[in-house]
Coordinates of C-alpha atoms in Angstrom, one line a residue:
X1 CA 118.4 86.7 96.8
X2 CA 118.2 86.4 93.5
X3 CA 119.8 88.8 91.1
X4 CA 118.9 88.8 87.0
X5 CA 121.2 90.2 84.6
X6 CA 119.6 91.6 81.8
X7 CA 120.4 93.0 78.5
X8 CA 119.3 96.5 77.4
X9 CA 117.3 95.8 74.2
X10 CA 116.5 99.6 73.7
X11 CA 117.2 103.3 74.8
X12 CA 114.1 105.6 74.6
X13 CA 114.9 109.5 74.9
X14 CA 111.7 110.5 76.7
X15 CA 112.7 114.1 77.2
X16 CA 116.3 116.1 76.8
X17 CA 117.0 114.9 80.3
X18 CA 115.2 112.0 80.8
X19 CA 115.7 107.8 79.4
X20 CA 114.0 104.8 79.8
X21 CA 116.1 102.0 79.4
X22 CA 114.4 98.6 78.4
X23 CA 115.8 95.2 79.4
X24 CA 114.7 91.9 78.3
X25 CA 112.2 90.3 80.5
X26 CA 113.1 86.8 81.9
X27 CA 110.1 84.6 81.9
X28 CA 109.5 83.8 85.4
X29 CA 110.3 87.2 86.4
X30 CA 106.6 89.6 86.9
X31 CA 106.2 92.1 89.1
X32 CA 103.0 94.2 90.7
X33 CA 102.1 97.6 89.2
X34 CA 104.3 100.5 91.4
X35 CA 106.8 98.3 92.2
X36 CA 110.3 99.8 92.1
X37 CA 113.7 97.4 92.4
X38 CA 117.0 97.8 93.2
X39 CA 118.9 98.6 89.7
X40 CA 123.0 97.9 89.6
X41 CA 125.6 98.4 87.4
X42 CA 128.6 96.0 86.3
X43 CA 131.2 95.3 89.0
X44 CA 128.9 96.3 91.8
X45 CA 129.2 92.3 93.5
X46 CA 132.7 92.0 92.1
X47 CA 134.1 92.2 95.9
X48 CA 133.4 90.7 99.2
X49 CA 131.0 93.6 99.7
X50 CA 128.3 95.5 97.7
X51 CA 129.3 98.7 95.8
X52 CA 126.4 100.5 96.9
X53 CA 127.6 103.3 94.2
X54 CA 126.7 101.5 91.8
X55 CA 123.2 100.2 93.5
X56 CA 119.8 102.7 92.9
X57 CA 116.4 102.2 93.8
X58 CA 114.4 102.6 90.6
X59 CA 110.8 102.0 89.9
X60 CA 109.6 99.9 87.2
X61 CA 107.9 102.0 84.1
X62 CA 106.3 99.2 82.2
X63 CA 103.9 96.3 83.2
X64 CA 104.7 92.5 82.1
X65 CA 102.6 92.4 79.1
X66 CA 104.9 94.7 77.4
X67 CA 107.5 92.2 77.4
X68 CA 110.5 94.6 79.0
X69 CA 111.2 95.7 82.5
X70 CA 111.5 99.6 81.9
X71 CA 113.9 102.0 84.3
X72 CA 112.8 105.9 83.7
X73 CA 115.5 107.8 84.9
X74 CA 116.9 111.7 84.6
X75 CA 120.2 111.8 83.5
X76 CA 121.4 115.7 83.9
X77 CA 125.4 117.0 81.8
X78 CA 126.4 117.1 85.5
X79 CA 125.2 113.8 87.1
X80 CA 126.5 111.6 89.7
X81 CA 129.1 108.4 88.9
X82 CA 126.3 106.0 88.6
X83 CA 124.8 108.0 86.1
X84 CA 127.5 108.9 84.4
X85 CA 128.0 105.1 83.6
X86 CA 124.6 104.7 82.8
X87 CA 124.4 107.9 80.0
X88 CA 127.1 105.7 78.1
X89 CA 126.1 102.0 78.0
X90 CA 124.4 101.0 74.9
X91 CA 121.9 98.3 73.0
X92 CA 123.6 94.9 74.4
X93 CA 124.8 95.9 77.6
X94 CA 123.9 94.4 80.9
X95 CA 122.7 95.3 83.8
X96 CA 121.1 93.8 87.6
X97 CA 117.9 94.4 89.1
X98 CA 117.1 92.6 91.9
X99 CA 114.7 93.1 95.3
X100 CA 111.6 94.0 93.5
X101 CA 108.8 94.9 95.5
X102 CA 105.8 97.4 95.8
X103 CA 104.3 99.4 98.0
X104 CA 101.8 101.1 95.8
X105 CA 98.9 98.0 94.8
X106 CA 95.8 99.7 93.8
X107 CA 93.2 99.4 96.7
X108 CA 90.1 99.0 94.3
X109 CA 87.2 100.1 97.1
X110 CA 85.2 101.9 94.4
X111 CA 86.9 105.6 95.4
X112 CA 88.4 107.7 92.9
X113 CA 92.1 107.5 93.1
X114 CA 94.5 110.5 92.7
X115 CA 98.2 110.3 91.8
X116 CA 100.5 112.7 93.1
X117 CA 104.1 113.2 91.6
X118 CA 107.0 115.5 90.6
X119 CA 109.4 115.2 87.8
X120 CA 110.3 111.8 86.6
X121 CA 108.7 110.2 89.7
X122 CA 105.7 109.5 87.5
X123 CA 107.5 106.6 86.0
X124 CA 106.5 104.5 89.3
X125 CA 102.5 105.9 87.7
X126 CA 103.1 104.7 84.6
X127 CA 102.7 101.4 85.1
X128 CA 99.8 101.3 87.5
X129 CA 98.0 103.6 85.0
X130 CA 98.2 100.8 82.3
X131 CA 97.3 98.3 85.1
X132 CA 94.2 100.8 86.0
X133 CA 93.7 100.9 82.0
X134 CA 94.0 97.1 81.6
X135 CA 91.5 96.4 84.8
X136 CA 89.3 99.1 86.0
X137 CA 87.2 97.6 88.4
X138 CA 86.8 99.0 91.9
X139 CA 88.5 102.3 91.2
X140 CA 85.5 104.9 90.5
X141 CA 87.9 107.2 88.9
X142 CA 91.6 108.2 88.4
X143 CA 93.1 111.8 88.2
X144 CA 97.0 112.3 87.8
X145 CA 98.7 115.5 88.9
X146 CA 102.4 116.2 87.6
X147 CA 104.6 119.3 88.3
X148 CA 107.4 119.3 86.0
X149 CA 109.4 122.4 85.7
X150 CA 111.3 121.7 82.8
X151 CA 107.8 121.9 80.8
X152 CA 108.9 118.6 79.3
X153 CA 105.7 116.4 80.5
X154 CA 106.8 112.7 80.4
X155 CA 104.6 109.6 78.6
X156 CA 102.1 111.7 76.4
X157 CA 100.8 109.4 74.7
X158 CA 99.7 107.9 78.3
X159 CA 99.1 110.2 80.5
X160 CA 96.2 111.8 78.8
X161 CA 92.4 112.6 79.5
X162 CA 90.1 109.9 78.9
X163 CA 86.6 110.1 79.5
X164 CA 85.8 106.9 78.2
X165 CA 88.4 105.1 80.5
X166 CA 87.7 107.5 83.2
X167 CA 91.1 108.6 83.4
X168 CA 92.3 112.5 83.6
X169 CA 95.9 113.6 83.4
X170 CA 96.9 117.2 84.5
X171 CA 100.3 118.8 84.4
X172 CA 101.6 121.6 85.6
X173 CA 105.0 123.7 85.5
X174 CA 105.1 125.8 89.1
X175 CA 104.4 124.8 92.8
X176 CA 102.2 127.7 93.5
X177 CA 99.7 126.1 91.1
X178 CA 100.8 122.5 91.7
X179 CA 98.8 122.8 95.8
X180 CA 96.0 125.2 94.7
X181 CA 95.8 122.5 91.9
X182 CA 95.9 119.8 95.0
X183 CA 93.3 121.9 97.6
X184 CA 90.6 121.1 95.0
X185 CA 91.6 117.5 94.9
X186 CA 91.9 117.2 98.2
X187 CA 88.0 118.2 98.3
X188 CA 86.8 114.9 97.9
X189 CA 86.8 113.4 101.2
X190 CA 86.5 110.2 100.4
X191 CA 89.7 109.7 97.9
X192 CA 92.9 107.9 97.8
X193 CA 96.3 109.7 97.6
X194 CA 99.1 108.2 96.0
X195 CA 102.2 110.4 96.6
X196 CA 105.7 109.7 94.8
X197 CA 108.6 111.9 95.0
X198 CA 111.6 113.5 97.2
X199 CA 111.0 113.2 100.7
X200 CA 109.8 117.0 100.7
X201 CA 107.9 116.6 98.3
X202 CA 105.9 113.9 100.5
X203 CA 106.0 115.8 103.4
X204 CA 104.9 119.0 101.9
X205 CA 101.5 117.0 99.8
X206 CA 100.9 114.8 103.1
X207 CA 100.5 118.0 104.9
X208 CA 97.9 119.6 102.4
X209 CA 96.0 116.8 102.9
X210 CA 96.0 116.3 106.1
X211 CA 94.8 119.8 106.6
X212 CA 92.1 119.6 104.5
X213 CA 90.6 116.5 106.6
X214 CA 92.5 113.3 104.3
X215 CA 93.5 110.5 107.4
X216 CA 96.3 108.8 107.2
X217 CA 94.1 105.6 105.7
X218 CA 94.0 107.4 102.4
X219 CA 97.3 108.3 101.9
X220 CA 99.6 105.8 100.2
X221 CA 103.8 106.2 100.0
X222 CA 106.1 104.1 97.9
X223 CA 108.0 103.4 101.4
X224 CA 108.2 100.9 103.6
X225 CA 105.8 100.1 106.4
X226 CA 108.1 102.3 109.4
X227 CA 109.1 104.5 106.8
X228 CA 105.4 105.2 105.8
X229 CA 104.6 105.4 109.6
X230 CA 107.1 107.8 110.4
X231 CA 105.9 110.2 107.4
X232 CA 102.0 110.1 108.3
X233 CA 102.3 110.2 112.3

């Protein structure tokens, strides 16, 4: 296993709540739009086991062309440890990533692809919209849907309508309009789902669909293969 450390190089304050932390990009290290890696603080090797407190699963914001491997994350007053470590390190510091992998390739089958997500979870659709922006071919159209309670609606200057990339971004503040929001998507019978979020959150959007006639083939989870099985059964 491989592990790069990497330097922050700068500290973007998306929203009151919410950073993306850029690190420098080693050369030979790429990645596939969606993927998410396992993000560690100092220390967390330091003994003959892991310190899986300091270890979180993070998706990957950015794409390779933009030179930096971006982590979106919230960071609340009242936050965890490995936040709390996180909120303070500055310009310079260091930190792992390791494990990167994706789940979430686009299947370009000339459907229109809609992206499901809650909160900050859109980071993981950040990238694979530039990707989508970058190479459109086989994807007849993509529609993102975003609840965020807060009001504060993360990557604006991204995640915006464009006719002329075929490419519509839709937020919203509430669950009730969040599924009625999601029964029209979930009209087109012929679509592809991409769902990110809390477990819940999954469960409660793969059950819309499913109702509403979606199979299990059109539904894509950033999990793993039995994870994703055990969601869709």
């Amino acid at each position: 296993m491989q592990i790069y450390w990497l330097k922050i190089k700068k500290i973007v304050q998306e929203t009151p709540e919410i950073k993306t932390f850029l690190l420098e990009r080693p050369q030979d290290f790429t990645w596939d739009e969606g993927a998410h890696t396992h993000f560690a603080l100092q220390g967390f090797n330091a003994g003959s086991q892991p310190n899986r407190s300091l270890v979180r699963h993070m998706s990957i914001s950015t794409v390779p062309s933009e030179d930096a491997v971006g982590i979106t994350t919230r960071i609340r007053e009242q936050c965890s440890e490995f936040k709390s470590i996180l909120k303070n390190l500055n310009i310079g510091d260091e930190v792992a990533i390791f494990k990167t992998h994706t789940n979430l390739p686009l299947k370009r089958i000339g459907k229109k692809v809609y992206l499901l997500s809650s909160g900050v979870s859109l980071a993981t659709f950040r990238s694979i919209v530039l990707h989508y922006f970058n190479r459109p071919d086989g994807i007849e159209h993509m529609h993102s849907l975003n609840i965020e309670s807060s009001k504060q609606f993360l990557f604006p200057n991204i995640m915006k309508s464009a006719s002329d990339k075929n490419f519509t971004a839709q937020f919203v503040d509430n669950r009730k309009e969040y599924y009625e929001e999601l029964q029209k998507l979930a009209a087109d019978k012929d679509g592809l789902f991409y769902i990110v979020g809390s477990d819940d959150f999954l469960a409660q959007n793969i059950a819309v669909l499913r109702e509403n006639g979606i199979s299990v083939e059109q539904i894509m989870l950033d999990k793993r293969e039995d994870q994703k099985a055990q969601f869709l059964s």
